[in-house]
Amino acid sequence: MSTKHYMHFHNYAQSKRMEYSMDTESLTIHGEMIWRATITVGASNFHGEGRTKQAAKDAAGKAALLAHGVDPDASQSASRSQDDSEPLRKRWYMHAHNHVRNSGRIIETITESSGPSHAEVWEVKLRVGDDVHYGRGRRRQEAKDEAGKALLVAEGVDLDALSY
């Protein structure tokens, strides 16, 4: 069972505009490989260990969530306060993809990332024929949605008429 505590912490940190770093290392102890992960927030370090890199990151994420007073087993949306709430995200990429395919054309998605893993920047290009539409964001889906929105605007689609 995957707990995804690290992603829960990552999303929490982003919602609070909190900067952090993540370090991982593999060790061999008594012939068995163990992963260690450390999340650093300011002067505080939160450690986790596991048989896989992801398990170690999740253990460190759980420790960081607990230290920040967040229930690691609560849903991620529950960790947002009313003041931090944001409107539901339109799925522009999905709408753009369906719009192009329904018109019988082919859409090509090119996704690239740059920067360190704790501060990746994603760039997405949607190519339809000779037209290219760009998106950029801290998360891959954010970049895809930005590119999808650009495509829909260029195609003259009424964005307000689209459902979530």
Short mmCIF file of N, CA and C in Angstrom, two decimals:
data_model
loop_
_atom_site.label_atom_id
_atom_site.label_comp_id
_atom_site.label_asym_id
_atom_site.label_seq_id
_atom_site.Cartn_x
_atom_site.Cartn_y
_atom_site.Cartn_z
N MET A 1 0.85 -1.18 0.00
CA MET A 1 0.00 0.00 0.00
C MET A 1 0.89 1.24 0.00
N SER A 2 0.62 2.14 -0.88
CA SER A 2 1.41 3.36 -0.99
C SER A 2 0.74 4.47 -0.19
N THR A 3 1.51 5.10 0.70
CA THR A 3 0.93 6.13 1.56
C THR A 3 1.04 7.52 0.96
N LYS A 4 2.06 7.78 0.16
CA LYS A 4 2.25 9.08 -0.50
C LYS A 4 2.37 10.23 0.50
N HIS A 5 2.96 9.97 1.67
CA HIS A 5 3.14 11.04 2.64
C HIS A 5 4.07 12.14 2.10
N TYR A 6 5.06 11.74 1.30
CA TYR A 6 5.96 12.75 0.76
C TYR A 6 5.20 13.73 -0.14
N MET A 7 4.34 13.24 -1.02
CA MET A 7 3.57 14.14 -1.89
C MET A 7 2.61 14.99 -1.08
N HIS A 8 2.04 14.41 -0.02
CA HIS A 8 1.16 15.17 0.87
C HIS A 8 1.95 16.33 1.48
N PHE A 9 3.19 16.03 1.97
CA PHE A 9 4.02 17.10 2.52
C PHE A 9 4.39 18.12 1.44
N HIS A 10 4.74 17.64 0.26
CA HIS A 10 5.11 18.55 -0.83
C HIS A 10 3.96 19.53 -1.13
N ASN A 11 2.75 19.00 -1.24
CA ASN A 11 1.59 19.86 -1.51
C ASN A 11 1.32 20.81 -0.35
N TYR A 12 1.48 20.33 0.87
CA TYR A 12 1.31 21.20 2.04
C TYR A 12 2.34 22.33 2.01
N ALA A 13 3.60 21.98 1.75
CA ALA A 13 4.67 22.98 1.70
C ALA A 13 4.40 24.02 0.62
N GLN A 14 3.92 23.58 -0.53
CA GLN A 14 3.59 24.53 -1.61
C GLN A 14 2.45 25.45 -1.19
N SER A 15 1.44 24.90 -0.53
CA SER A 15 0.29 25.73 -0.15
C SER A 15 0.69 26.78 0.89
N LYS A 16 1.72 26.50 1.67
CA LYS A 16 2.21 27.43 2.69
C LYS A 16 3.40 28.24 2.19
N ARG A 17 3.75 28.06 0.92
CA ARG A 17 4.92 28.73 0.32
C ARG A 17 6.18 28.48 1.15
N MET A 18 6.32 27.25 1.57
CA MET A 18 7.42 26.82 2.43
C MET A 18 8.53 26.23 1.56
N GLU A 19 9.75 26.69 1.76
CA GLU A 19 10.88 26.13 1.02
C GLU A 19 11.47 24.98 1.82
N TYR A 20 11.84 23.91 1.09
CA TYR A 20 12.45 22.76 1.74
C TYR A 20 13.36 22.07 0.74
N SER A 21 14.20 21.20 1.25
CA SER A 21 15.05 20.40 0.36
C SER A 21 14.92 18.94 0.77
N MET A 22 15.19 18.06 -0.19
CA MET A 22 15.09 16.61 0.03
C MET A 22 16.41 15.98 -0.40
N ASP A 23 16.99 15.19 0.49
CA ASP A 23 18.21 14.45 0.17
C ASP A 23 17.94 12.97 0.41
N THR A 24 18.46 12.13 -0.48
CA THR A 24 18.33 10.69 -0.29
C THR A 24 19.70 10.03 -0.45
N GLU A 25 19.86 8.91 0.21
CA GLU A 25 21.08 8.13 0.07
C GLU A 25 20.74 6.67 0.28
N SER A 26 21.52 5.81 -0.36
CA SER A 26 21.34 4.37 -0.15
C SER A 26 22.52 3.85 0.66
N LEU A 27 22.23 2.95 1.57
CA LEU A 27 23.25 2.35 2.44
C LEU A 27 23.09 0.84 2.41
N THR A 28 24.17 0.15 2.60
CA THR A 28 24.11 -1.30 2.74
C THR A 28 24.44 -1.64 4.20
N ILE A 29 23.46 -2.20 4.88
CA ILE A 29 23.62 -2.56 6.29
C ILE A 29 23.37 -4.06 6.41
N HIS A 30 24.39 -4.80 6.88
CA HIS A 30 24.30 -6.26 7.02
C HIS A 30 23.87 -6.91 5.70
N GLY A 31 24.40 -6.42 4.60
CA GLY A 31 24.12 -7.00 3.29
C GLY A 31 22.78 -6.59 2.69
N GLU A 32 22.04 -5.74 3.37
CA GLU A 32 20.73 -5.31 2.86
C GLU A 32 20.77 -3.83 2.53
N MET A 33 20.24 -3.47 1.35
CA MET A 33 20.23 -2.07 0.96
C MET A 33 19.06 -1.35 1.63
N ILE A 34 19.36 -0.22 2.24
CA ILE A 34 18.37 0.61 2.92
C ILE A 34 18.49 2.02 2.34
N TRP A 35 17.35 2.66 2.17
CA TRP A 35 17.33 4.06 1.72
C TRP A 35 17.06 4.95 2.90
N ARG A 36 17.73 6.10 2.93
CA ARG A 36 17.47 7.14 3.92
C ARG A 36 17.11 8.42 3.19
N ALA A 37 16.11 9.09 3.70
CA ALA A 37 15.70 10.37 3.13
C ALA A 37 15.66 11.41 4.24
N THR A 38 16.04 12.63 3.88
CA THR A 38 16.00 13.74 4.83
C THR A 38 15.33 14.93 4.17
N ILE A 39 14.30 15.44 4.82
CA ILE A 39 13.65 16.68 4.39
C ILE A 39 14.14 17.76 5.33
N THR A 40 14.67 18.84 4.76
CA THR A 40 15.17 19.96 5.55
C THR A 40 14.27 21.16 5.32
N VAL A 41 13.71 21.68 6.41
CA VAL A 41 12.89 22.89 6.39
C VAL A 41 13.53 23.85 7.37
N GLY A 42 14.13 24.91 6.84
CA GLY A 42 14.85 25.83 7.71
C GLY A 42 15.98 25.09 8.41
N ALA A 43 15.99 25.13 9.75
CA ALA A 43 17.02 24.45 10.52
C ALA A 43 16.57 23.06 10.98
N SER A 44 15.37 22.64 10.60
CA SER A 44 14.83 21.35 11.05
C SER A 44 15.02 20.27 10.00
N ASN A 45 15.42 19.08 10.45
CA ASN A 45 15.58 17.93 9.57
C ASN A 45 14.59 16.85 9.97
N PHE A 46 13.98 16.21 8.97
CA PHE A 46 13.03 15.13 9.20
C PHE A 46 13.52 13.93 8.41
N HIS A 47 13.72 12.80 9.10
CA HIS A 47 14.36 11.64 8.50
C HIS A 47 13.37 10.50 8.30
N GLY A 48 13.67 9.68 7.31
CA GLY A 48 12.89 8.47 7.06
C GLY A 48 13.78 7.41 6.45
N GLU A 49 13.45 6.16 6.69
CA GLU A 49 14.18 5.03 6.13
C GLU A 49 13.19 4.06 5.52
N GLY A 50 13.66 3.30 4.53
CA GLY A 50 12.82 2.29 3.92
C GLY A 50 13.60 1.40 2.99
N ARG A 51 12.97 0.34 2.54
CA ARG A 51 13.61 -0.59 1.61
C ARG A 51 13.67 -0.02 0.19
N THR A 52 12.81 0.96 -0.08
CA THR A 52 12.85 1.64 -1.38
C THR A 52 13.04 3.13 -1.14
N LYS A 53 13.47 3.81 -2.18
CA LYS A 53 13.66 5.26 -2.08
C LYS A 53 12.34 5.95 -1.75
N GLN A 54 11.25 5.51 -2.40
CA GLN A 54 9.94 6.12 -2.17
C GLN A 54 9.48 5.89 -0.73
N ALA A 55 9.74 4.69 -0.19
CA ALA A 55 9.33 4.41 1.19
C ALA A 55 10.08 5.33 2.16
N ALA A 56 11.35 5.58 1.90
CA ALA A 56 12.13 6.47 2.75
C ALA A 56 11.61 7.91 2.65
N LYS A 57 11.29 8.35 1.43
CA LYS A 57 10.76 9.70 1.24
C LYS A 57 9.40 9.84 1.94
N ASP A 58 8.57 8.80 1.85
CA ASP A 58 7.26 8.85 2.52
C ASP A 58 7.41 8.91 4.03
N ALA A 59 8.37 8.16 4.58
CA ALA A 59 8.59 8.19 6.03
C ALA A 59 9.07 9.57 6.48
N ALA A 60 9.96 10.19 5.70
CA ALA A 60 10.42 11.54 6.03
C ALA A 60 9.27 12.54 5.89
N GLY A 61 8.45 12.37 4.86
CA GLY A 61 7.28 13.24 4.66
C GLY A 61 6.31 13.14 5.81
N LYS A 62 6.09 11.92 6.31
CA LYS A 62 5.19 11.73 7.44
C LYS A 62 5.73 12.44 8.67
N ALA A 63 7.05 12.32 8.92
CA ALA A 63 7.66 12.98 10.07
C ALA A 63 7.52 14.50 9.95
N ALA A 64 7.72 15.04 8.75
CA ALA A 64 7.60 16.49 8.54
C ALA A 64 6.16 16.95 8.73
N LEU A 65 5.20 16.17 8.23
CA LEU A 65 3.79 16.53 8.40
C LEU A 65 3.42 16.57 9.89
N LEU A 66 3.82 15.54 10.62
CA LEU A 66 3.50 15.48 12.05
C LEU A 66 4.11 16.67 12.79
N ALA A 67 5.34 17.02 12.44
CA ALA A 67 6.01 18.15 13.11
C ALA A 67 5.32 19.47 12.82
N HIS A 68 4.64 19.55 11.68
CA HIS A 68 3.93 20.78 11.32
C HIS A 68 2.45 20.74 11.73
N GLY A 69 2.09 19.72 12.51
CA GLY A 69 0.72 19.64 13.03
C GLY A 69 -0.31 19.21 12.01
N VAL A 70 0.13 18.49 10.97
CA VAL A 70 -0.78 18.03 9.93
C VAL A 70 -0.96 16.52 10.08
N ASP A 71 -2.19 16.06 10.07
CA ASP A 71 -2.47 14.63 10.15
C ASP A 71 -2.06 13.98 8.83
N PRO A 72 -1.01 13.14 8.83
CA PRO A 72 -0.53 12.57 7.57
C PRO A 72 -1.52 11.61 6.92
N ASP A 73 -2.48 11.12 7.69
CA ASP A 73 -3.44 10.19 7.12
C ASP A 73 -4.74 10.86 6.68
N ALA A 74 -4.85 12.18 6.91
CA ALA A 74 -6.02 12.92 6.44
C ALA A 74 -5.86 13.18 4.95
N SER A 75 -6.96 13.41 4.28
CA SER A 75 -6.88 13.71 2.86
C SER A 75 -6.12 15.02 2.67
N GLN A 76 -5.46 15.16 1.53
CA GLN A 76 -4.68 16.35 1.28
C GLN A 76 -5.55 17.59 1.23
N SER A 77 -6.74 17.48 0.73
CA SER A 77 -7.60 18.66 0.64
C SER A 77 -8.02 19.12 2.04
N ALA A 78 -8.08 18.18 3.00
CA ALA A 78 -8.47 18.56 4.35
C ALA A 78 -7.39 19.36 5.05
N SER A 79 -6.13 19.29 4.55
CA SER A 79 -5.06 20.03 5.20
C SER A 79 -5.07 21.51 4.83
N ARG A 80 -5.89 21.91 3.87
CA ARG A 80 -5.99 23.32 3.51
C ARG A 80 -7.03 23.99 4.40
N SER A 81 -6.70 25.15 4.87
CA SER A 81 -7.68 25.88 5.66
C SER A 81 -8.62 26.61 4.72
N GLN A 82 -9.69 27.16 5.26
CA GLN A 82 -10.65 27.90 4.44
C GLN A 82 -9.99 29.06 3.73
N ASP A 83 -9.02 29.73 4.40
CA ASP A 83 -8.36 30.88 3.79
C ASP A 83 -7.50 30.49 2.61
N ASP A 84 -6.98 29.24 2.61
CA ASP A 84 -6.10 28.79 1.55
C ASP A 84 -6.86 28.13 0.41
N SER A 85 -8.18 28.04 0.52
CA SER A 85 -8.91 27.31 -0.50
C SER A 85 -8.81 28.03 -1.84
N GLU A 86 -8.82 27.23 -2.88
CA GLU A 86 -8.74 27.78 -4.22
C GLU A 86 -9.82 27.12 -5.04
N PRO A 87 -10.26 27.77 -6.11
CA PRO A 87 -11.33 27.18 -6.90
C PRO A 87 -10.86 25.89 -7.57
N LEU A 88 -11.82 25.05 -7.91
CA LEU A 88 -11.48 23.82 -8.61
C LEU A 88 -10.74 24.16 -9.90
N ARG A 89 -9.76 23.36 -10.24
CA ARG A 89 -8.94 23.57 -11.42
C ARG A 89 -9.67 23.03 -12.64
N LYS A 90 -9.75 23.85 -13.67
CA LYS A 90 -10.28 23.35 -14.93
C LYS A 90 -9.24 22.45 -15.55
N ARG A 91 -9.66 21.42 -16.15
CA ARG A 91 -8.73 20.47 -16.76
C ARG A 91 -8.53 20.85 -18.23
N TRP A 92 -7.80 21.93 -18.43
CA TRP A 92 -7.62 22.48 -19.78
C TRP A 92 -6.96 21.48 -20.72
N TYR A 93 -5.96 20.75 -20.23
CA TYR A 93 -5.26 19.79 -21.10
C TYR A 93 -6.23 18.74 -21.61
N MET A 94 -7.06 18.20 -20.71
CA MET A 94 -8.02 17.17 -21.10
C MET A 94 -9.00 17.73 -22.14
N HIS A 95 -9.48 18.96 -21.90
CA HIS A 95 -10.41 19.57 -22.85
C HIS A 95 -9.74 19.80 -24.20
N ALA A 96 -8.50 20.29 -24.18
CA ALA A 96 -7.78 20.54 -25.43
C ALA A 96 -7.56 19.24 -26.19
N HIS A 97 -7.16 18.22 -25.48
CA HIS A 97 -6.90 16.91 -26.10
C HIS A 97 -8.18 16.38 -26.76
N ASN A 98 -9.29 16.43 -26.04
CA ASN A 98 -10.56 15.95 -26.59
C ASN A 98 -11.02 16.82 -27.76
N HIS A 99 -10.85 18.13 -27.67
CA HIS A 99 -11.24 19.05 -28.74
C HIS A 99 -10.52 18.71 -30.04
N VAL A 100 -9.23 18.50 -29.95
CA VAL A 100 -8.44 18.21 -31.15
C VAL A 100 -8.79 16.83 -31.71
N ARG A 101 -8.87 15.83 -30.85
CA ARG A 101 -9.17 14.47 -31.33
C ARG A 101 -10.57 14.38 -31.92
N ASN A 102 -11.54 15.12 -31.33
CA ASN A 102 -12.90 15.10 -31.87
C ASN A 102 -12.99 15.74 -33.24
N SER A 103 -12.03 16.59 -33.57
CA SER A 103 -12.03 17.22 -34.89
C SER A 103 -11.22 16.39 -35.89
N GLY A 104 -10.78 15.20 -35.47
CA GLY A 104 -10.07 14.30 -36.38
C GLY A 104 -8.60 14.63 -36.58
N ARG A 105 -8.06 15.52 -35.77
CA ARG A 105 -6.65 15.88 -35.91
C ARG A 105 -5.83 15.15 -34.85
N ILE A 106 -4.53 15.21 -35.02
CA ILE A 106 -3.61 14.56 -34.10
C ILE A 106 -2.95 15.62 -33.22
N ILE A 107 -2.87 15.33 -31.92
CA ILE A 107 -2.20 16.22 -30.98
C ILE A 107 -0.97 15.51 -30.45
N GLU A 108 0.15 16.20 -30.44
CA GLU A 108 1.40 15.66 -29.92
C GLU A 108 1.76 16.44 -28.66
N THR A 109 2.06 15.72 -27.59
CA THR A 109 2.44 16.35 -26.32
C THR A 109 3.92 16.09 -26.07
N ILE A 110 4.68 17.17 -25.86
CA ILE A 110 6.11 17.06 -25.57
C ILE A 110 6.30 17.65 -24.18
N THR A 111 6.82 16.84 -23.25
CA THR A 111 6.98 17.26 -21.86
C THR A 111 8.45 17.20 -21.47
N GLU A 112 8.96 18.28 -20.86
CA GLU A 112 10.34 18.32 -20.39
C GLU A 112 10.38 18.97 -19.02
N SER A 113 11.36 18.57 -18.21
CA SER A 113 11.54 19.22 -16.92
C SER A 113 12.99 19.66 -16.77
N SER A 114 13.18 20.68 -15.96
CA SER A 114 14.53 21.16 -15.69
C SER A 114 14.61 21.61 -14.23
N GLY A 115 15.81 21.73 -13.74
CA GLY A 115 16.02 22.16 -12.36
C GLY A 115 16.15 20.99 -11.42
N PRO A 116 16.52 21.27 -10.16
CA PRO A 116 16.67 20.20 -9.17
C PRO A 116 15.31 19.59 -8.82
N SER A 117 15.30 18.36 -8.33
CA SER A 117 14.05 17.64 -8.09
C SER A 117 13.13 18.35 -7.11
N HIS A 118 13.66 19.13 -6.18
CA HIS A 118 12.80 19.82 -5.22
C HIS A 118 12.25 21.14 -5.78
N ALA A 119 12.73 21.55 -6.95
CA ALA A 119 12.26 22.81 -7.54
C ALA A 119 12.16 22.67 -9.06
N GLU A 120 11.62 21.53 -9.50
CA GLU A 120 11.51 21.29 -10.95
C GLU A 120 10.59 22.30 -11.61
N VAL A 121 10.93 22.63 -12.84
CA VAL A 121 10.07 23.45 -13.69
C VAL A 121 9.73 22.60 -14.91
N TRP A 122 8.44 22.47 -15.18
CA TRP A 122 7.96 21.66 -16.29
C TRP A 122 7.59 22.56 -17.46
N GLU A 123 7.94 22.11 -18.66
CA GLU A 123 7.55 22.80 -19.88
C GLU A 123 6.85 21.80 -20.78
N VAL A 124 5.72 22.21 -21.31
CA VAL A 124 4.93 21.34 -22.17
C VAL A 124 4.65 22.06 -23.47
N LYS A 125 4.79 21.33 -24.57
CA LYS A 125 4.43 21.84 -25.89
C LYS A 125 3.34 20.94 -26.44
N LEU A 126 2.27 21.55 -26.89
CA LEU A 126 1.21 20.81 -27.58
C LEU A 126 1.29 21.20 -29.05
N ARG A 127 1.52 20.21 -29.88
CA ARG A 127 1.66 20.47 -31.31
C ARG A 127 0.46 19.87 -32.05
N VAL A 128 -0.23 20.73 -32.81
CA VAL A 128 -1.34 20.31 -33.65
C VAL A 128 -1.02 20.85 -35.04
N GLY A 129 -0.63 19.95 -35.93
CA GLY A 129 -0.19 20.41 -37.26
C GLY A 129 1.05 21.27 -37.10
N ASP A 130 1.00 22.49 -37.67
CA ASP A 130 2.13 23.42 -37.56
C ASP A 130 2.03 24.34 -36.34
N ASP A 131 0.92 24.29 -35.62
CA ASP A 131 0.73 25.16 -34.45
C ASP A 131 1.30 24.51 -33.19
N VAL A 132 2.02 25.32 -32.40
CA VAL A 132 2.59 24.84 -31.14
C VAL A 132 2.10 25.77 -30.03
N HIS A 133 1.65 25.16 -28.95
CA HIS A 133 1.14 25.92 -27.80
C HIS A 133 1.96 25.49 -26.57
N TYR A 134 2.35 26.47 -25.76
CA TYR A 134 3.30 26.23 -24.67
C TYR A 134 2.65 26.40 -23.30
N GLY A 135 3.18 25.65 -22.33
CA GLY A 135 2.78 25.79 -20.95
C GLY A 135 3.98 25.56 -20.05
N ARG A 136 3.98 26.18 -18.89
CA ARG A 136 5.09 26.07 -17.96
C ARG A 136 4.53 26.08 -16.55
N GLY A 137 5.10 25.27 -15.64
CA GLY A 137 4.62 25.26 -14.27
C GLY A 137 5.52 24.46 -13.36
N ARG A 138 5.25 24.57 -12.05
CA ARG A 138 6.03 23.83 -11.05
C ARG A 138 5.64 22.36 -11.03
N ARG A 139 4.45 22.04 -11.51
CA ARG A 139 4.01 20.65 -11.62
C ARG A 139 3.71 20.34 -13.08
N ARG A 140 3.90 19.08 -13.45
CA ARG A 140 3.68 18.68 -14.85
C ARG A 140 2.24 18.97 -15.27
N GLN A 141 1.27 18.63 -14.42
CA GLN A 141 -0.13 18.85 -14.80
C GLN A 141 -0.43 20.32 -14.96
N GLU A 142 0.16 21.16 -14.13
CA GLU A 142 -0.01 22.61 -14.24
C GLU A 142 0.48 23.11 -15.60
N ALA A 143 1.64 22.61 -16.04
CA ALA A 143 2.19 23.01 -17.34
C ALA A 143 1.32 22.49 -18.48
N LYS A 144 0.82 21.26 -18.36
CA LYS A 144 -0.05 20.69 -19.40
C LYS A 144 -1.34 21.50 -19.50
N ASP A 145 -1.90 21.88 -18.35
CA ASP A 145 -3.15 22.65 -18.37
C ASP A 145 -2.93 24.04 -18.97
N GLU A 146 -1.79 24.66 -18.68
CA GLU A 146 -1.50 25.97 -19.25
C GLU A 146 -1.38 25.88 -20.78
N ALA A 147 -0.71 24.85 -21.27
CA ALA A 147 -0.58 24.65 -22.71
C ALA A 147 -1.94 24.34 -23.33
N GLY A 148 -2.74 23.53 -22.63
CA GLY A 148 -4.08 23.21 -23.13
C GLY A 148 -4.97 24.44 -23.22
N LYS A 149 -4.88 25.30 -22.23
CA LYS A 149 -5.67 26.54 -22.24
C LYS A 149 -5.25 27.42 -23.41
N ALA A 150 -3.93 27.51 -23.65
CA ALA A 150 -3.44 28.31 -24.79
C ALA A 150 -3.97 27.75 -26.10
N LEU A 151 -4.00 26.44 -26.24
CA LEU A 151 -4.53 25.81 -27.45
C LEU A 151 -6.01 26.13 -27.62
N LEU A 152 -6.78 25.98 -26.55
CA LEU A 152 -8.22 26.24 -26.63
C LEU A 152 -8.52 27.69 -26.98
N VAL A 153 -7.77 28.63 -26.40
CA VAL A 153 -7.96 30.05 -26.72
C VAL A 153 -7.64 30.30 -28.19
N ALA A 154 -6.54 29.72 -28.68
CA ALA A 154 -6.15 29.90 -30.08
C ALA A 154 -7.19 29.30 -31.03
N GLU A 155 -7.88 28.26 -30.60
CA GLU A 155 -8.90 27.61 -31.42
C GLU A 155 -10.26 28.32 -31.31
N GLY A 156 -10.35 29.32 -30.43
CA GLY A 156 -11.59 30.08 -30.29
C GLY A 156 -12.65 29.38 -29.47
N VAL A 157 -12.25 28.47 -28.60
CA VAL A 157 -13.20 27.73 -27.75
C VAL A 157 -13.64 28.63 -26.60
N ASP A 158 -14.94 28.62 -26.28
CA ASP A 158 -15.47 29.38 -25.15
C ASP A 158 -15.12 28.64 -23.87
N LEU A 159 -14.13 29.14 -23.14
CA LEU A 159 -13.65 28.45 -21.94
C LEU A 159 -14.69 28.37 -20.84
N ASP A 160 -15.54 29.37 -20.74
CA ASP A 160 -16.58 29.37 -19.71
C ASP A 160 -17.62 28.29 -19.93
N ALA A 161 -17.74 27.83 -21.17
CA ALA A 161 -18.75 26.81 -21.48
C ALA A 161 -18.28 25.40 -21.13
N LEU A 162 -16.99 25.23 -20.85
CA LEU A 162 -16.45 23.92 -20.53
C LEU A 162 -16.74 23.54 -19.09
N SER A 163 -17.04 22.28 -18.84
CA SER A 163 -17.29 21.82 -17.48
C SER A 163 -15.99 21.31 -16.87
N TYR A 164 -16.00 21.12 -15.55
CA TYR A 164 -14.78 20.69 -14.86
C TYR A 164 -14.39 19.31 -15.23
#
